[in-house]
Amino acid sequence: MKILYVFAHPEERSLNGSLREVAFAELRAQGHEILVSDLYAMGWKSQVDRQDFPQWPADKRLLVPAASKAGFASAALTADVEAEIAKLRAADGIILHFPLWWFSMPAILKGWVDRVFAYGYGYGVGEHSDARWGDRYGEGMFQDKRAMLVVTAGGWAPHYSARGINGPIDDLLFPIQHGVLFYPGAQVLPPYVLYQADRIDEARFASEAERLRARMRGFLTEAPIPYRRQNGGDYSIPGCELQPWLGGPDASGFALHSADASPVAARLSAVAG
Ligand code: FAD
């Protein structure tokens, strides 16, 4: 399997850098080929701007989706973006590895997504009509790919629990896991999250490294998060609202979009019972 490993930390000798080497060694031991995008080392440009669309007329008001669509369709995006698209096309798996910064990914990684997931590739795929709202959320260009986040966070695990002050980690990562990865169709594995990352000694590093190795060993076989597919009957079209019989009319929140969300499952079994 070819795995695109996108790494977003400015320091090779960081904790994240060490964990990356652990992951690489285990993935290679499993026979996977790794394609690397080390964003800081590459000097990745993170902002979308007019320079990204060389074919777009200089005097024309820039319309980013239209420029992205035209550039992607004619393979005329900038060389750095075209190279990342080529890696993504070749990859069967994607790993995004980053420290949690302000409850999200570092700007350089967001900028990689903004620039590389072009119109016609990351979004704007498939038929859009009253019967179908595109190939997205479970369908799309990534639908045969597995994906996973590797994340370190300074906060403690309970701070990210269901009642933790930071909000549940699954909610914080939802825009990346569901929005960035499942949207173009990837099967998203549960994340590897290392908490209290700023205080880690050799013993904990060793146990965390082992936990990461185990996750890398399971990359091919582990069950993905059972996010509901947009075109699988759980949503109205074109409104794209969860069907009223799923979770009950008053239920809301990100967890509803996963088929095994325990509050939803509990409500469903209550209804069924
Ligand atoms: P490093 O600083 O490189 O290392 C951390 C520790 O690991 C050090 O004690 C180091 O000695 C040890 N270590 C490194 N390598 C090894 C090794 N090979 N063996 C043993 N020990 C090792 N946290 C949150 O929870 N939520 C946030 O929203 C958040 N926002 C942030 C925003 C910014 C701008 C910044 C800078 C930090 C933020 N943090 C936040 C904290 C951040 O998530 C952590 O600082 C980060 O995850 C630590 O990873 P690192 O690779 O940078 O660690």
Short mmCIF file of N, CA and C and ligand atoms in Angstrom, two decimals, residues 9 13-16 18 99-103 152-155 160 197-202 205, ligand 1:
data_model
loop_
_atom_site.label_atom_id
_atom_site.label_comp_id
_atom_site.label_asym_id
_atom_site.label_seq_id
_atom_site.Cartn_x
_atom_site.Cartn_y
_atom_site.Cartn_z
N HIS A 9 5.15 19.96 11.25
CA HIS A 9 5.82 20.49 12.44
C HIS A 9 7.12 21.12 11.97
N ARG A 13 13.54 17.65 15.19
CA ARG A 13 13.94 17.01 16.46
C ARG A 13 12.86 17.17 17.53
N SER A 14 11.65 17.44 17.13
CA SER A 14 10.54 17.58 18.08
C SER A 14 9.99 16.21 18.48
N LEU A 15 9.10 16.24 19.44
CA LEU A 15 8.35 15.02 19.77
C LEU A 15 7.64 14.50 18.52
N ASN A 16 7.02 15.41 17.80
CA ASN A 16 6.32 14.99 16.57
C ASN A 16 7.29 14.37 15.57
N SER A 18 10.01 12.77 16.28
CA SER A 18 10.36 11.42 16.77
C SER A 18 9.23 10.43 16.49
N PRO A 99 0.83 18.75 15.46
CA PRO A 99 0.50 19.12 16.84
C PRO A 99 -0.80 19.91 16.83
N LEU A 100 -1.63 19.72 17.84
CA LEU A 100 -2.87 20.50 17.93
C LEU A 100 -2.50 21.93 18.29
N TRP A 101 -2.81 22.85 17.44
CA TRP A 101 -2.54 24.27 17.67
C TRP A 101 -3.87 25.00 17.61
N TRP A 102 -4.20 25.65 18.71
CA TRP A 102 -5.47 26.35 18.79
C TRP A 102 -6.62 25.46 18.33
N PHE A 103 -6.59 24.26 18.89
CA PHE A 103 -7.69 23.30 18.73
C PHE A 103 -7.91 22.89 17.28
N THR A 152 -0.68 15.40 18.43
CA THR A 152 -0.23 15.57 19.82
C THR A 152 -0.91 16.81 20.37
N ALA A 153 -1.28 16.75 21.65
CA ALA A 153 -1.97 17.87 22.28
C ALA A 153 -1.34 18.14 23.64
N GLY A 154 -1.17 19.41 23.96
CA GLY A 154 -0.62 19.77 25.27
C GLY A 154 -1.57 19.46 26.42
N GLY A 155 -2.86 19.56 26.16
CA GLY A 155 -3.85 19.36 27.21
C GLY A 155 -3.95 17.92 27.66
N TYR A 160 -10.33 16.78 27.25
CA TYR A 160 -10.90 16.51 25.92
C TYR A 160 -11.95 15.40 25.96
N ALA A 197 1.41 16.40 25.80
CA ALA A 197 2.58 16.20 24.93
C ALA A 197 3.77 17.04 25.35
N ASP A 198 3.53 18.11 26.11
CA ASP A 198 4.67 18.96 26.48
C ASP A 198 5.47 18.38 27.64
N ARG A 199 4.88 17.40 28.33
CA ARG A 199 5.59 16.78 29.46
C ARG A 199 5.62 15.29 29.22
N ILE A 200 6.69 14.83 28.63
CA ILE A 200 6.75 13.40 28.33
C ILE A 200 8.18 12.94 28.60
N ASP A 201 8.29 11.87 29.37
CA ASP A 201 9.62 11.34 29.66
C ASP A 201 9.87 10.10 28.80
N GLU A 202 11.04 9.52 28.98
CA GLU A 202 11.43 8.40 28.11
C GLU A 202 10.46 7.21 28.24
N PHE A 205 7.30 8.06 26.47
CA PHE A 205 7.56 8.05 25.03
C PHE A 205 7.57 6.61 24.50
P1 FAD B 1 8.20 19.07 21.74
O1 FAD B 1 8.23 20.43 22.34
O2 FAD B 1 9.18 18.78 20.66
O3 FAD B 1 8.44 17.97 22.88
C1 FAD B 1 7.53 17.83 23.96
C2 FAD B 1 8.16 16.94 25.00
O4 FAD B 1 8.49 15.69 24.47
C3 FAD B 1 9.46 17.51 25.60
O5 FAD B 1 9.40 17.27 26.99
C4 FAD B 1 10.51 16.71 24.93
O6 FAD B 1 11.67 16.58 25.73
C5 FAD B 1 9.83 15.35 24.78
N1 FAD B 1 10.38 14.56 23.68
C6 FAD B 1 10.55 14.95 22.40
N2 FAD B 1 11.08 13.94 21.69
C7 FAD B 1 11.26 12.90 22.55
C8 FAD B 1 11.78 11.60 22.42
N3 FAD B 1 12.24 11.14 21.25
N4 FAD B 1 11.80 10.82 23.49
C9 FAD B 1 11.33 11.25 24.66
N5 FAD B 1 10.82 12.48 24.85
C10 FAD B 1 10.79 13.30 23.80
N6 FAD B 1 -2.34 22.16 23.09
C11 FAD B 1 -3.63 21.83 23.24
O7 FAD B 1 -3.95 20.85 23.92
N7 FAD B 1 -4.61 22.54 22.62
C12 FAD B 1 -4.33 23.62 21.84
O8 FAD B 1 -5.25 24.23 21.29
C13 FAD B 1 -2.97 24.01 21.70
N8 FAD B 1 -2.64 25.08 20.96
C14 FAD B 1 -1.33 25.39 20.77
C15 FAD B 1 -1.00 26.46 19.93
C16 FAD B 1 0.31 26.78 19.70
C17 FAD B 1 0.64 27.92 18.77
C18 FAD B 1 1.33 26.02 20.32
C19 FAD B 1 2.80 26.36 20.06
C20 FAD B 1 1.03 24.98 21.14
C21 FAD B 1 -0.31 24.63 21.37
N9 FAD B 1 -0.66 23.54 22.18
C22 FAD B 1 -1.99 23.23 22.35
C23 FAD B 1 0.36 22.63 22.70
C24 FAD B 1 0.87 21.72 21.58
O9 FAD B 1 -0.15 20.85 21.16
C25 FAD B 1 2.09 20.95 22.05
O10 FAD B 1 3.10 21.90 22.36
C26 FAD B 1 2.60 19.96 21.02
O11 FAD B 1 1.64 18.98 20.76
C27 FAD B 1 3.88 19.27 21.50
O12 FAD B 1 4.46 18.60 20.43
P2 FAD B 1 5.94 18.97 19.94
O13 FAD B 1 6.35 17.98 18.91
O14 FAD B 1 6.00 20.40 19.54
O15 FAD B 1 6.72 18.73 21.31
#
